[in-house]
Tab-separated table of C-alpha atoms in Angstrom:
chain	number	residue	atom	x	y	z
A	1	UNK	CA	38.148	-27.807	-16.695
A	2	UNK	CA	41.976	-27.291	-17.498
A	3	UNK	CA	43.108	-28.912	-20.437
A	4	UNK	CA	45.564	-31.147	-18.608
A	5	UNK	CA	42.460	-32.853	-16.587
A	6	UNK	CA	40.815	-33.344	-20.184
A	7	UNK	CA	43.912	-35.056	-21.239
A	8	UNK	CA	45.130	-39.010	-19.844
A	9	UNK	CA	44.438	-38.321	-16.131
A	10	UNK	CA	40.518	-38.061	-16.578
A	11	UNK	CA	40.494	-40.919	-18.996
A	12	UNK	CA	42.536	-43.173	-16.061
A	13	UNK	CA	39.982	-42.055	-13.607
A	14	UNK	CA	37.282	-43.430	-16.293
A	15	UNK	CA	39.193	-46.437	-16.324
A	16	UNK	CA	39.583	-46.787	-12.872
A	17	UNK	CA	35.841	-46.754	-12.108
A	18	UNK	CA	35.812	-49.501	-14.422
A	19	UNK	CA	38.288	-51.826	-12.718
A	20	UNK	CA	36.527	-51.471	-9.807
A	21	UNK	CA	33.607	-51.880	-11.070
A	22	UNK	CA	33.776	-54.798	-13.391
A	23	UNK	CA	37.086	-56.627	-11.668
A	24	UNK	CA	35.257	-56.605	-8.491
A	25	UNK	CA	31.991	-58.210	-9.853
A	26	UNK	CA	33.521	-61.481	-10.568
A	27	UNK	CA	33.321	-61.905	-7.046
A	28	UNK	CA	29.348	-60.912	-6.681
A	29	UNK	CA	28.433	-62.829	-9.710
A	30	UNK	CA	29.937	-65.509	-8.347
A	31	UNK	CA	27.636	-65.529	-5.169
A	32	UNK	CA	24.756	-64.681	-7.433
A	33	UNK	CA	24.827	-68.068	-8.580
A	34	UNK	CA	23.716	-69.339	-6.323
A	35	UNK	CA	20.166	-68.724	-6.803
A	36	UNK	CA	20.103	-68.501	-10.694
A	37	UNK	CA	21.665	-69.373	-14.424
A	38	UNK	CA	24.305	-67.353	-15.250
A	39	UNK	CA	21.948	-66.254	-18.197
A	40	UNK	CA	19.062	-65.466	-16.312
A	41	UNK	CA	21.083	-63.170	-13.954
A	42	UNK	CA	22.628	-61.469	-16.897
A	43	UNK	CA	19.261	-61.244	-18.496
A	44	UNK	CA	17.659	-59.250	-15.071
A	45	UNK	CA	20.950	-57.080	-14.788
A	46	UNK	CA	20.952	-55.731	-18.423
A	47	UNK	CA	16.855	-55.275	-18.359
A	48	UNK	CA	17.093	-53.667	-14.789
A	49	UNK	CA	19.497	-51.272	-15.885
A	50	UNK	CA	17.592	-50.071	-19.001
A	51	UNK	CA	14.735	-49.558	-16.657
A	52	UNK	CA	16.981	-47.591	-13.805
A	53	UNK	CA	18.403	-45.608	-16.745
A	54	UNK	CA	15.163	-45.208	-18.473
A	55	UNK	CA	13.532	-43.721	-15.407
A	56	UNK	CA	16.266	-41.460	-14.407
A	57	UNK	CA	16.224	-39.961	-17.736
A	58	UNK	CA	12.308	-39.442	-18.053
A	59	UNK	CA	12.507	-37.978	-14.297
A	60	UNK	CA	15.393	-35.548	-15.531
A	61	UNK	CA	13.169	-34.702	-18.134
A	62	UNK	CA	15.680	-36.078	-20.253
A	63	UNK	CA	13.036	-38.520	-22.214
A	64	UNK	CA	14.272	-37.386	-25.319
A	65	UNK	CA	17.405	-39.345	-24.558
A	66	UNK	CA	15.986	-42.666	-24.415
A	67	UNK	CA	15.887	-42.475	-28.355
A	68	UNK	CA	19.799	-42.139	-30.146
A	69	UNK	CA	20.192	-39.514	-33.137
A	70	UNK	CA	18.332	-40.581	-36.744
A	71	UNK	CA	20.536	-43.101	-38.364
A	72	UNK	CA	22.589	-44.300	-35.445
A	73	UNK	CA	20.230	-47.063	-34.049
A	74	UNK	CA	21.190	-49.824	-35.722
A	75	UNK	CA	24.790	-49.696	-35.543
A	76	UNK	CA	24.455	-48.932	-32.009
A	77	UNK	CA	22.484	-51.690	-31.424
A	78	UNK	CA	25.213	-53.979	-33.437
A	79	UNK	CA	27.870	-52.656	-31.133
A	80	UNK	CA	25.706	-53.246	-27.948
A	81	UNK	CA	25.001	-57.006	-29.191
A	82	UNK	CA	29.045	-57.717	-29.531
A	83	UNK	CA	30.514	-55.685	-26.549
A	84	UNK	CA	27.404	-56.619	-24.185
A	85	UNK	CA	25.744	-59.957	-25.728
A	86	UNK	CA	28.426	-62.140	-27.036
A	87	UNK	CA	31.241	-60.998	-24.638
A	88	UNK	CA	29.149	-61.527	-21.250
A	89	UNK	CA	26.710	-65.012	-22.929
A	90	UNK	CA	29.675	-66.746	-24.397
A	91	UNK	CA	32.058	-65.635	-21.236
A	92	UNK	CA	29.151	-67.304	-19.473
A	93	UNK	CA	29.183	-70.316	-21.896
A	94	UNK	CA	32.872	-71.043	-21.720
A	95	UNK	CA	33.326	-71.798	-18.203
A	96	UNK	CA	30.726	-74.799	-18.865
A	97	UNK	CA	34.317	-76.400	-20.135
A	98	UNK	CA	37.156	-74.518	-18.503
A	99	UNK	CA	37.984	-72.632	-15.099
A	100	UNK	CA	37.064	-68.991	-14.718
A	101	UNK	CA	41.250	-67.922	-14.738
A	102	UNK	CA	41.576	-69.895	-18.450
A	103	UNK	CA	37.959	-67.926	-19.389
A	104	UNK	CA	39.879	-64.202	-17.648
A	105	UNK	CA	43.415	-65.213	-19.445
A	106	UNK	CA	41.430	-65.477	-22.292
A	107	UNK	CA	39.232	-62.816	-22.377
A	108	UNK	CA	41.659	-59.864	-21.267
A	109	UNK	CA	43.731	-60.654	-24.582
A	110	UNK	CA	41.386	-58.052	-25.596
A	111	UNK	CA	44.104	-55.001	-26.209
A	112	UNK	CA	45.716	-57.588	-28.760
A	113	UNK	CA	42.612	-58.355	-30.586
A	114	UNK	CA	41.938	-54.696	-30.786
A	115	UNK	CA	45.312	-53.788	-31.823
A	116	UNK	CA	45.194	-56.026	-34.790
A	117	UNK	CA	41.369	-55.520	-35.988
A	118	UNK	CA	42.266	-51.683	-35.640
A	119	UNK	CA	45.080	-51.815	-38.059
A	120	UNK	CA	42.586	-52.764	-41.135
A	121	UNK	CA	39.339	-50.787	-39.950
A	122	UNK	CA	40.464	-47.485	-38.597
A	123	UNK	CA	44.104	-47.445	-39.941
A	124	UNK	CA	45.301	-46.584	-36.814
A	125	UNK	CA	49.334	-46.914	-36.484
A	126	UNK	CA	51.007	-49.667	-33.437
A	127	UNK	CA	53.697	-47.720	-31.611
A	128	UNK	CA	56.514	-49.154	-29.575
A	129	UNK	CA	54.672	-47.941	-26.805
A	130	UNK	CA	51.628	-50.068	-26.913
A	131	UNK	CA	53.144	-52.936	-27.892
A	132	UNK	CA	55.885	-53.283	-24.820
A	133	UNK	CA	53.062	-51.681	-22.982
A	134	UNK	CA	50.770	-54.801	-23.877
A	135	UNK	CA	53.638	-57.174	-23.253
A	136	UNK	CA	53.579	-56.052	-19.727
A	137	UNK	CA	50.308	-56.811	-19.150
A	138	UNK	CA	49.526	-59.929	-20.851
A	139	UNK	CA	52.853	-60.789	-18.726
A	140	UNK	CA	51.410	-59.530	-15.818
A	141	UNK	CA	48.200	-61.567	-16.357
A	142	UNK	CA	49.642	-64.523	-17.503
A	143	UNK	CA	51.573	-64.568	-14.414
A	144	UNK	CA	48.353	-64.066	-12.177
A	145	UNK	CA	46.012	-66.894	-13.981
A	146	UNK	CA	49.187	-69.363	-13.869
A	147	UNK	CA	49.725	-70.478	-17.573
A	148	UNK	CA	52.402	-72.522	-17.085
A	149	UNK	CA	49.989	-75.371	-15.421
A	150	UNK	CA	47.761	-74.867	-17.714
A	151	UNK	CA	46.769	-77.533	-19.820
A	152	UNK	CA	45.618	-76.728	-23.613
A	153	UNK	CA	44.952	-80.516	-25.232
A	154	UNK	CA	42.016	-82.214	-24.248
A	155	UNK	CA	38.610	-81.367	-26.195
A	156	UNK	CA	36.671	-79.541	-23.704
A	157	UNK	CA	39.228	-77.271	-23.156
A	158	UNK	CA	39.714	-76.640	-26.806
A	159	UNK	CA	35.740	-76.122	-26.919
A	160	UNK	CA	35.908	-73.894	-24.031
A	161	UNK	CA	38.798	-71.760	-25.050
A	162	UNK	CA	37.449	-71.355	-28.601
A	163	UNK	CA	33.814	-69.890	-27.269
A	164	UNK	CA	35.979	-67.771	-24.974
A	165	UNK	CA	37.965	-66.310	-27.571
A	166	UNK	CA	34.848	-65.508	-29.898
A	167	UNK	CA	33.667	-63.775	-26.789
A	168	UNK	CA	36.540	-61.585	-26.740
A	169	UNK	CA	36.645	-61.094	-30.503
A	170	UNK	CA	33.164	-59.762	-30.169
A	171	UNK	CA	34.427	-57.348	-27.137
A	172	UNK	CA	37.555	-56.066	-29.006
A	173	UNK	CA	35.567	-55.659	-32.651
A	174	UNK	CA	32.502	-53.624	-30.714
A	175	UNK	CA	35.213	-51.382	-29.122
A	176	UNK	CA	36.695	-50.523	-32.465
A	177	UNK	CA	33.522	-50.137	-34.561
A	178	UNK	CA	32.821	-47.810	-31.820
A	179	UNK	CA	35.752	-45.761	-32.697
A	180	UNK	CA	34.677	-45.750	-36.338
A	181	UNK	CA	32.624	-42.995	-36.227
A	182	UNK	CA	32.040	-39.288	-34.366
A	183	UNK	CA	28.350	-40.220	-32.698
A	184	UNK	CA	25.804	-37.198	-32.616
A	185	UNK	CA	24.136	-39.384	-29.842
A	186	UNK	CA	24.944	-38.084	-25.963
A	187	UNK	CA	26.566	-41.156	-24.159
A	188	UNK	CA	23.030	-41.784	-21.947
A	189	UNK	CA	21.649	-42.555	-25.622
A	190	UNK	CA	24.389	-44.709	-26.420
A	191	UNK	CA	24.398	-46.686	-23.267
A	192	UNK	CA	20.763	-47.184	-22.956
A	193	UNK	CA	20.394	-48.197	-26.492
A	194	UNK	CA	23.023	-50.205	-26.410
A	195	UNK	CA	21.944	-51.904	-23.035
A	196	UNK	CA	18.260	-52.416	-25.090
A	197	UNK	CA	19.833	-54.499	-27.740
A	198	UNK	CA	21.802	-56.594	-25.235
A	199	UNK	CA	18.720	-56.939	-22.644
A	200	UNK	CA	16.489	-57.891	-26.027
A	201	UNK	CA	18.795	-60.567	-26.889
A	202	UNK	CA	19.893	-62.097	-23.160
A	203	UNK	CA	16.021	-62.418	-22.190
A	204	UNK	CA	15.489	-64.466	-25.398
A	205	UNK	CA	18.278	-66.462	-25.084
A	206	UNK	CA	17.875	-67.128	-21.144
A	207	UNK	CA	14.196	-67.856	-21.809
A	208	UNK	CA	15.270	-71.107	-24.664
A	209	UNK	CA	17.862	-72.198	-22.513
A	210	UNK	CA	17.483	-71.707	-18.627
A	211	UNK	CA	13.595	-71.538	-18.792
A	212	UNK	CA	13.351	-74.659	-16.263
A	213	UNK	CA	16.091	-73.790	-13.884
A	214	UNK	CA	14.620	-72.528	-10.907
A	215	UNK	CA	15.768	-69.063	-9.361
A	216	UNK	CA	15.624	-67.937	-5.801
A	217	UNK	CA	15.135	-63.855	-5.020
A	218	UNK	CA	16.994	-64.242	-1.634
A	219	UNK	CA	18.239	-61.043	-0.452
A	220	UNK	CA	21.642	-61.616	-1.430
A	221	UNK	CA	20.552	-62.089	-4.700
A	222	UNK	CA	18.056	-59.087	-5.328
A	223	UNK	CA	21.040	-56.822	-3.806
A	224	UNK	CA	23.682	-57.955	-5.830
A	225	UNK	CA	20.908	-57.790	-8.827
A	226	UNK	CA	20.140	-53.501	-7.861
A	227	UNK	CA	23.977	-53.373	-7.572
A	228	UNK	CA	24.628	-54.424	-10.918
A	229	UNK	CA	22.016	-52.651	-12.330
A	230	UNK	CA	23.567	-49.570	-11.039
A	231	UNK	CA	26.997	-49.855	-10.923
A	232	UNK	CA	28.773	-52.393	-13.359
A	233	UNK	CA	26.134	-52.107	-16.026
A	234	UNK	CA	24.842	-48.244	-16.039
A	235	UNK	CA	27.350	-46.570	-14.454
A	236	UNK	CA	30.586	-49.507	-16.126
A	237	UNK	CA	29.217	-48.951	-20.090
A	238	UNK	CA	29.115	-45.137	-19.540
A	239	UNK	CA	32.601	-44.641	-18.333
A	240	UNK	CA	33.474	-47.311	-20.960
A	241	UNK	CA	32.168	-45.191	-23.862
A	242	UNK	CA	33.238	-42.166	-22.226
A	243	UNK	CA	36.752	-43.347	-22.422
A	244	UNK	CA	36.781	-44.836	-25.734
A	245	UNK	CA	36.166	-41.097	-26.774
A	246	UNK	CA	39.509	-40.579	-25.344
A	247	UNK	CA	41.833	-43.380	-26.311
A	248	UNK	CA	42.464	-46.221	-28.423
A	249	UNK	CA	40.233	-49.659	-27.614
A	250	UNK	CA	43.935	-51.219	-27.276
A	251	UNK	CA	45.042	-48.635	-24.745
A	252	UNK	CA	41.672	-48.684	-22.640
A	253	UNK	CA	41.669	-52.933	-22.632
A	254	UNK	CA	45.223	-52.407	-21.573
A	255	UNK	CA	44.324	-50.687	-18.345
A	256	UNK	CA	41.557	-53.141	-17.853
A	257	UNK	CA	43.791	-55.395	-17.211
A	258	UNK	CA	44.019	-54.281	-14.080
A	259	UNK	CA	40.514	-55.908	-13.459
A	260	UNK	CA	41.325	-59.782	-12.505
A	261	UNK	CA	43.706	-58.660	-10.613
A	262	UNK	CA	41.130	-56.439	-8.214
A	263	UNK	CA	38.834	-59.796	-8.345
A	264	UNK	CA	41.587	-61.569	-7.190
A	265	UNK	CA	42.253	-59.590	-4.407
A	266	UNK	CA	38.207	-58.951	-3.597
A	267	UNK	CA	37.501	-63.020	-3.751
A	268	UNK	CA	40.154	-63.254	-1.131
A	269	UNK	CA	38.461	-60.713	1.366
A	270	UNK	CA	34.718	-61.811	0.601
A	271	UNK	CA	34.936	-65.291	0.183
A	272	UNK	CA	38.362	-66.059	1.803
A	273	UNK	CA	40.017	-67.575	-2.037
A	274	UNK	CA	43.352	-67.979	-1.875
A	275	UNK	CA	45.546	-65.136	-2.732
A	276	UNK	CA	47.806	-65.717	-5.394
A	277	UNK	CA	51.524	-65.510	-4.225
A	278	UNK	CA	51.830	-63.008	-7.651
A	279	UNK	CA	49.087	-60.979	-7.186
A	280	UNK	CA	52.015	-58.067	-6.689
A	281	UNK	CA	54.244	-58.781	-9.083
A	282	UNK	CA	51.527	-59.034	-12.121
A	283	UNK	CA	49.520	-56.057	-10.851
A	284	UNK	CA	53.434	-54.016	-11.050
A	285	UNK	CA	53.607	-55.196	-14.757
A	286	UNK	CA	49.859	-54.221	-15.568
A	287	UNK	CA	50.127	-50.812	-14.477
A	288	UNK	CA	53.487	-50.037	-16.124
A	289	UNK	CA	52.344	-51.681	-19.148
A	290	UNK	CA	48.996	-49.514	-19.008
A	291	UNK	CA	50.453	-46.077	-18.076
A	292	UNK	CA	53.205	-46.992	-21.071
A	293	UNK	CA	50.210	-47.599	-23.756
A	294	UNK	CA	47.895	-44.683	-22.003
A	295	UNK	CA	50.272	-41.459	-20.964
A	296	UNK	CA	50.936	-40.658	-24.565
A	297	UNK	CA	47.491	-41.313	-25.808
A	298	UNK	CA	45.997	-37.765	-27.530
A	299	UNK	CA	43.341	-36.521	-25.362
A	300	UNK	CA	40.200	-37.631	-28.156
A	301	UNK	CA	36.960	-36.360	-28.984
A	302	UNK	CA	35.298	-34.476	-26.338
């Protein structure tokens, strides 16, 4: 592989897999619903996934993998519980009290968060590039969730807002502590173990707090269940480590905006939404405020 494909191309391609991936889910999860608690469904897509990856491994003859290097369990597992746990449950929570574009605005301040707990915990320096490149985007995605009509007063939205924001500050922390350290662990050790903690945790909470909602396997649901087992969740945390080897948490958040703005335009087609009339204009100021923060980004650990 030449060195220039091992450099910011391959870690936009990473990225890009991930906006597809995750900004198009919004739209599945959203028929998914349908037929279970949010928690529930998040419980089944995180313990599916361990399974699918588990298998795949053992059939590789790769069963070795399903255990991460001596002394890197438990922080893995700490990082799986804040970028996988907290970010998805309390996501989930926070729309009990505000609309889904308040809980996205919210949670894609991420590359600020990051930016700020990376300063203290792995020293790393705040160019002029990331900052006007994260200007751009949280422009871009203010301008697509509409936060001048917002309103920010009344106690359920203050509620909401605050679980969303913990929910983010668990995202952006995970994807620093990440950064902390050069892992001996392969990524399918890292995602699976990862995935384990957050699976662990999701059952137990979806069993004290959805245990009498009822659930219906129709086969919209089981597909978009398999789906998410293989694609968001397996497929999404392994490009999402992968790339975190390659740039800054702020950087890699920054591209993700990209990621409402795909749901956006997926909703629309699948379950005929209404297209906002700035879906162009704030997906323009996303991508020049992600290629600003990402083309001079060092290439990273390999």
């Amino acid at each position: 592989m030449s060195s220039y494909w091992r450099g910011w191309p391959l870690t936009v391609a990473l990225l890009s897999v991930l906006v597809f991936a995750w900004g198009g889910n919004y739209t599945w999860v959203k028929v998914a619903l349908e037929d279970s608690g949010p928690l529930t469904f998040n419980a089944l897509r995180y313990s599916g996934a361990v399974m699918v990856i588990g298998i795949g491994l053992c059939l590789a003859g790769r069963g070795r993998d399903l255990i991460p290097v001596r002394g890197e369990a438990g922080f893995m597992a700490i990082i799986g519980l804040l970028q996988v746990t907290v970010m998805t449950g309390l996501t989930t929570v926070a729309m009990l009290w505000i609309e889904a574009s308040r809980t996205v605005l919210i949670a894609y301040s991420m590359p600020i968060w990051a930016m700020i707990i990376s300063l203290p915990v792995l020293r790393e320096g705040i160019s002029w590039r990331m900052v006007i490149g994260a200007t751009l985007g949280l422009s871009g995605l203010c301008l697509l969730t509409d936060i001048v009509s917002m309103e920010w007063t009344g106690g359920g939205t203050l509620i909401g807002s605050a679980v969303a924001l913990t929910a983010t500050l668990g995202w952006a922390l995970g994807s620093v502590l990440y950064r902390l350290r050069q892992w001996r662990s392969n990524f399918w050790q890292q995602v699976f173990w990862q995935l384990c903690s957050a699976a662990l945790s999701m059952t137990i909470i979806a069993l004290v707090l959805e245990s009498d909602e009822p659930i219906t396997f129709s086969p919209e649901y089981v597909t978009i269940v398999v789906y998410n087992w293989l694609v968001p969740t397996s497929l999404g945390f392994w490009c999402w480590a992968r790339a975190l080897t390659r740039t800054s948490a702020t950087a890699a958040g920054q591209f993700l905006l990209l990621s409402p703005v795909f749901g956006v335009f997926l909703s629309h087609l699948v379950l005929d939404e209404p297209l906002h009339p700035a879906l162009l204009s704030s997906a323009l100021l996303i991508l020049a405020g992600a290629f600003l923060s990402l083309r001079r980004q060092p290439a990273g650990r390999n």
